[in-house]
Amino acid sequence: MASQEIEALTSALARLPGFGPRSARRAVLHLVKKREAALAPLRAALTAVEERLTTCATCGNVDTTDPCAICADPRRDPRALCVVEDVSDLWALERSRLFPGRFHVLGGRLSALEGVRPEDLAIEALVARVAGGGVDEVVLAMNATLEGQTTAHYVAERLEKFPVRLTQLAHGLPVGGELDYLDEGTLAQALRARRPVG
């Protein structure tokens, strides 16, 4: 049996996404064994993030500076704005390094079941950013769920009065996917979004 403090650390790690009780125990054992090389740097990194963590007032990203590194980057194209549901979506798109513009995080998606209404999201801030001018294209990068598509439709309606091009991420077949293993919804979307060859 481990001490109360080690059990508390294990329990705290087990509550993180991607961790369960077994993986949390393995992580704690690694930290204990590699105390100097792993535990001290982890503690320092957690303390630094805790002290400096902030939400970007411009886009809603989480960073240690405000504005965040993406909004402050002069190489980003301010005319292209990608709207995402959550910070994790922003980070996923940013990892691809394919979108040269800026982002806007809504902070969730509309959901009648969960009681999430338009005023609970950063939709008004998005409308204000677009109304301020300088944006030519708004990419709606919502998840391919019912709630995500409902949110995209609502945002599109709110932005239709502005002279911006509204686009949406394509949905359909994943790269390397085999038709036999795909669900009907993915296949249906792929068929609807088919395009000419060549």
CSV table of C-alpha atoms in Angstrom, one decimal:
chain,number,residue,atom,x,y,z
A,1,MET,CA,0.0,0.0,0.0
A,2,ALA,CA,1.2,3.5,-0.9
A,3,SER,CA,1.1,6.5,1.4
A,4,GLN,CA,-1.9,8.8,1.5
A,5,GLU,CA,0.0,11.4,-0.6
A,6,ILE,CA,1.0,8.9,-3.3
A,7,GLU,CA,-2.6,7.6,-3.4
A,8,ALA,CA,-3.9,11.2,-3.7
A,9,LEU,CA,-1.5,11.8,-6.6
A,10,THR,CA,-2.7,8.6,-8.3
A,11,SER,CA,-6.3,9.5,-7.8
A,12,ALA,CA,-5.7,13.0,-9.3
A,13,LEU,CA,-4.0,11.6,-12.4
A,14,ALA,CA,-6.7,8.9,-12.8
A,15,ARG,CA,-9.3,11.7,-13.2
A,16,LEU,CA,-7.4,13.1,-16.3
A,17,PRO,CA,-8.7,12.2,-19.8
A,18,GLY,CA,-6.8,9.3,-21.2
A,19,PHE,CA,-5.8,8.0,-17.7
A,20,GLY,CA,-7.4,5.2,-15.7
A,21,PRO,CA,-6.4,3.8,-12.4
A,22,ARG,CA,-3.7,1.5,-13.9
A,23,SER,CA,-2.1,4.1,-16.2
A,24,ALA,CA,-2.2,6.6,-13.3
A,25,ARG,CA,-0.3,4.1,-11.1
A,26,ARG,CA,2.2,3.5,-13.8
A,27,ALA,CA,2.8,7.3,-14.2
A,28,VAL,CA,3.2,7.7,-10.4
A,29,LEU,CA,5.6,4.9,-10.2
A,30,HIS,CA,7.7,6.4,-13.1
A,31,LEU,CA,7.6,9.8,-11.3
A,32,VAL,CA,8.7,8.2,-8.0
A,33,LYS,CA,11.5,6.2,-9.6
A,34,LYS,CA,12.7,9.1,-11.7
A,35,ARG,CA,12.2,11.7,-9.0
A,36,GLU,CA,15.1,14.0,-10.0
A,37,ALA,CA,14.6,13.8,-13.8
A,38,ALA,CA,10.8,13.7,-13.9
A,39,LEU,CA,9.1,14.8,-10.7
A,40,ALA,CA,10.9,18.1,-10.2
A,41,PRO,CA,10.5,19.3,-13.8
A,42,LEU,CA,6.8,18.3,-13.8
A,43,ARG,CA,6.2,20.2,-10.6
A,44,ALA,CA,8.0,23.3,-12.0
A,45,ALA,CA,6.0,23.1,-15.2
A,46,LEU,CA,2.7,22.7,-13.4
A,47,THR,CA,3.5,25.7,-11.1
A,48,ALA,CA,4.5,27.9,-14.0
A,49,VAL,CA,1.3,27.1,-15.9
A,50,GLU,CA,-0.9,27.6,-12.9
A,51,GLU,CA,0.7,31.0,-12.2
A,52,ARG,CA,0.5,32.3,-15.8
A,53,LEU,CA,-2.4,30.5,-17.4
A,54,THR,CA,-4.9,32.9,-19.0
A,55,THR,CA,-7.6,32.9,-21.7
A,56,CYS,CA,-6.9,35.0,-24.8
A,57,ALA,CA,-9.4,37.9,-24.8
A,58,THR,CA,-9.3,38.0,-28.6
A,59,CYS,CA,-9.9,34.4,-29.6
A,60,GLY,CA,-10.6,32.3,-26.4
A,61,ASN,CA,-7.5,30.2,-26.7
A,62,VAL,CA,-5.7,29.1,-23.5
A,63,ASP,CA,-2.1,30.3,-23.2
A,64,THR,CA,0.3,32.0,-20.8
A,65,THR,CA,0.0,35.3,-22.6
A,66,ASP,CA,-2.9,37.6,-23.6
A,67,PRO,CA,-3.2,37.9,-26.6
A,68,CYS,CA,-2.1,34.3,-27.2
A,69,ALA,CA,0.8,33.4,-29.4
A,70,ILE,CA,-1.4,32.7,-32.4
A,71,CYS,CA,-3.2,36.1,-32.2
A,72,ALA,CA,0.1,37.9,-31.6
A,73,ASP,CA,1.8,36.2,-34.6
A,74,PRO,CA,2.2,38.9,-37.3
A,75,ARG,CA,2.6,36.1,-39.9
A,76,ARG,CA,-0.9,34.9,-39.5
A,77,ASP,CA,-3.5,36.0,-42.1
A,78,PRO,CA,-6.0,38.2,-40.2
A,79,ARG,CA,-8.5,37.9,-43.2
A,80,ALA,CA,-9.1,34.2,-42.5
A,81,LEU,CA,-10.9,33.2,-39.3
A,82,CYS,CA,-11.5,29.6,-38.3
A,83,VAL,CA,-14.3,29.0,-35.7
A,84,VAL,CA,-14.0,26.0,-33.5
A,85,GLU,CA,-16.0,24.5,-30.6
A,86,ASP,CA,-13.2,24.2,-28.1
A,87,VAL,CA,-9.5,24.8,-27.4
A,88,SER,CA,-8.7,21.1,-28.1
A,89,ASP,CA,-10.1,21.6,-31.7
A,90,LEU,CA,-7.9,24.7,-32.1
A,91,TRP,CA,-4.9,22.8,-31.0
A,92,ALA,CA,-5.7,19.9,-33.3
A,93,LEU,CA,-6.0,22.1,-36.3
A,94,GLU,CA,-2.8,24.0,-35.3
A,95,ARG,CA,-0.9,20.8,-35.2
A,96,SER,CA,-1.6,20.2,-38.8
A,97,ARG,CA,0.1,23.6,-39.6
A,98,LEU,CA,-2.3,23.9,-42.6
A,99,PHE,CA,-4.4,26.9,-41.6
A,100,PRO,CA,-2.6,30.2,-42.0
A,101,GLY,CA,-5.2,32.4,-40.4
A,102,ARG,CA,-6.5,33.1,-36.9
A,103,PHE,CA,-9.0,31.3,-34.7
A,104,HIS,CA,-12.1,31.9,-32.6
A,105,VAL,CA,-13.1,29.5,-29.8
A,106,LEU,CA,-16.8,29.3,-29.1
A,107,GLY,CA,-16.3,27.5,-25.8
A,108,GLY,CA,-18.7,24.6,-26.6
A,109,ARG,CA,-21.6,23.8,-28.9
A,110,LEU,CA,-25.3,24.3,-28.8
A,111,SER,CA,-27.1,21.5,-27.0
A,112,ALA,CA,-30.7,21.5,-25.9
A,113,LEU,CA,-30.1,18.4,-23.8
A,114,GLU,CA,-27.2,19.9,-21.9
A,115,GLY,CA,-28.9,23.3,-21.7
A,116,VAL,CA,-26.2,25.2,-23.8
A,117,ARG,CA,-27.8,28.2,-25.4
A,118,PRO,CA,-26.3,30.7,-27.9
A,119,GLU,CA,-25.7,33.2,-25.1
A,120,ASP,CA,-23.6,30.6,-23.3
A,121,LEU,CA,-21.1,30.6,-26.2
A,122,ALA,CA,-18.7,33.2,-27.5
A,123,ILE,CA,-20.9,33.8,-30.5
A,124,GLU,CA,-21.5,37.6,-29.9
A,125,ALA,CA,-17.7,38.1,-29.6
A,126,LEU,CA,-17.4,36.3,-33.0
A,127,VAL,CA,-20.1,38.5,-34.6
A,128,ALA,CA,-18.3,41.6,-33.2
A,129,ARG,CA,-14.9,40.4,-34.7
A,130,VAL,CA,-16.5,39.9,-38.1
A,131,ALA,CA,-18.4,43.2,-37.9
A,132,GLY,CA,-15.2,45.0,-37.1
A,133,GLY,CA,-14.0,44.3,-40.6
A,134,GLY,CA,-10.9,42.9,-42.1
A,135,VAL,CA,-12.2,39.3,-42.3
A,136,ASP,CA,-12.8,37.8,-45.7
A,137,GLU,CA,-13.5,34.2,-44.9
A,138,VAL,CA,-14.9,32.4,-41.9
A,139,VAL,CA,-14.3,28.7,-41.7
A,140,LEU,CA,-16.8,26.8,-39.6
A,141,ALA,CA,-14.7,23.9,-38.2
A,142,MET,CA,-17.4,22.3,-36.0
A,143,ASN,CA,-17.4,18.6,-35.2
A,144,ALA,CA,-19.5,16.3,-37.4
A,145,THR,CA,-22.1,15.7,-34.7
A,146,LEU,CA,-25.7,16.8,-34.6
A,147,GLU,CA,-24.8,19.5,-32.0
A,148,GLY,CA,-21.8,20.6,-34.0
A,149,GLN,CA,-23.7,21.0,-37.2
A,150,THR,CA,-26.5,22.8,-35.4
A,151,THR,CA,-24.0,25.2,-34.0
A,152,ALA,CA,-22.4,25.7,-37.4
A,153,HIS,CA,-25.8,26.4,-38.9
A,154,TYR,CA,-26.7,28.9,-36.2
A,155,VAL,CA,-23.3,30.7,-36.6
A,156,ALA,CA,-23.8,30.8,-40.3
A,157,GLU,CA,-27.2,32.5,-39.9
A,158,ARG,CA,-25.7,35.1,-37.6
A,159,LEU,CA,-22.9,35.9,-40.0
A,160,GLU,CA,-24.9,35.8,-43.3
A,161,LYS,CA,-25.5,39.6,-43.3
A,162,PHE,CA,-21.7,40.3,-43.4
A,163,PRO,CA,-19.7,40.4,-46.7
A,164,VAL,CA,-17.6,37.3,-45.8
A,165,ARG,CA,-17.2,34.0,-47.5
A,166,LEU,CA,-18.6,31.2,-45.2
A,167,THR,CA,-17.0,27.8,-45.6
A,168,GLN,CA,-17.2,24.5,-43.7
A,169,LEU,CA,-14.7,21.7,-43.2
A,170,ALA,CA,-15.4,18.8,-45.6
A,171,HIS,CA,-16.8,15.6,-44.1
A,172,GLY,CA,-16.5,12.1,-45.5
A,173,LEU,CA,-14.0,9.4,-46.1
A,174,PRO,CA,-10.9,9.5,-43.9
A,175,VAL,CA,-7.5,9.1,-45.6
A,176,GLY,CA,-6.7,5.3,-45.6
A,177,GLY,CA,-10.3,4.4,-44.7
A,178,GLU,CA,-11.9,1.3,-46.1
A,179,LEU,CA,-15.5,1.5,-47.1
A,180,ASP,CA,-16.4,-1.7,-45.4
A,181,TYR,CA,-15.4,-0.3,-42.0
A,182,LEU,CA,-17.1,3.1,-42.2
A,183,ASP,CA,-20.5,3.9,-40.6
A,184,GLU,CA,-23.5,4.9,-42.7
A,185,GLY,CA,-23.4,8.5,-41.7
A,186,THR,CA,-19.8,8.9,-42.9
A,187,LEU,CA,-20.6,7.2,-46.2
A,188,ALA,CA,-23.7,9.3,-46.7
A,189,GLN,CA,-21.8,12.5,-46.1
A,190,ALA,CA,-19.0,11.4,-48.5
A,191,LEU,CA,-21.6,10.6,-51.2
A,192,ARG,CA,-23.3,14.0,-50.7
A,193,ALA,CA,-19.9,15.9,-50.9
A,194,ARG,CA,-18.7,14.0,-54.0
A,195,ARG,CA,-16.8,16.1,-56.5
A,196,PRO,CA,-15.7,15.7,-60.2
A,197,VAL,CA,-12.6,13.7,-61.0
A,198,GLY,CA,-9.8,15.6,-62.6
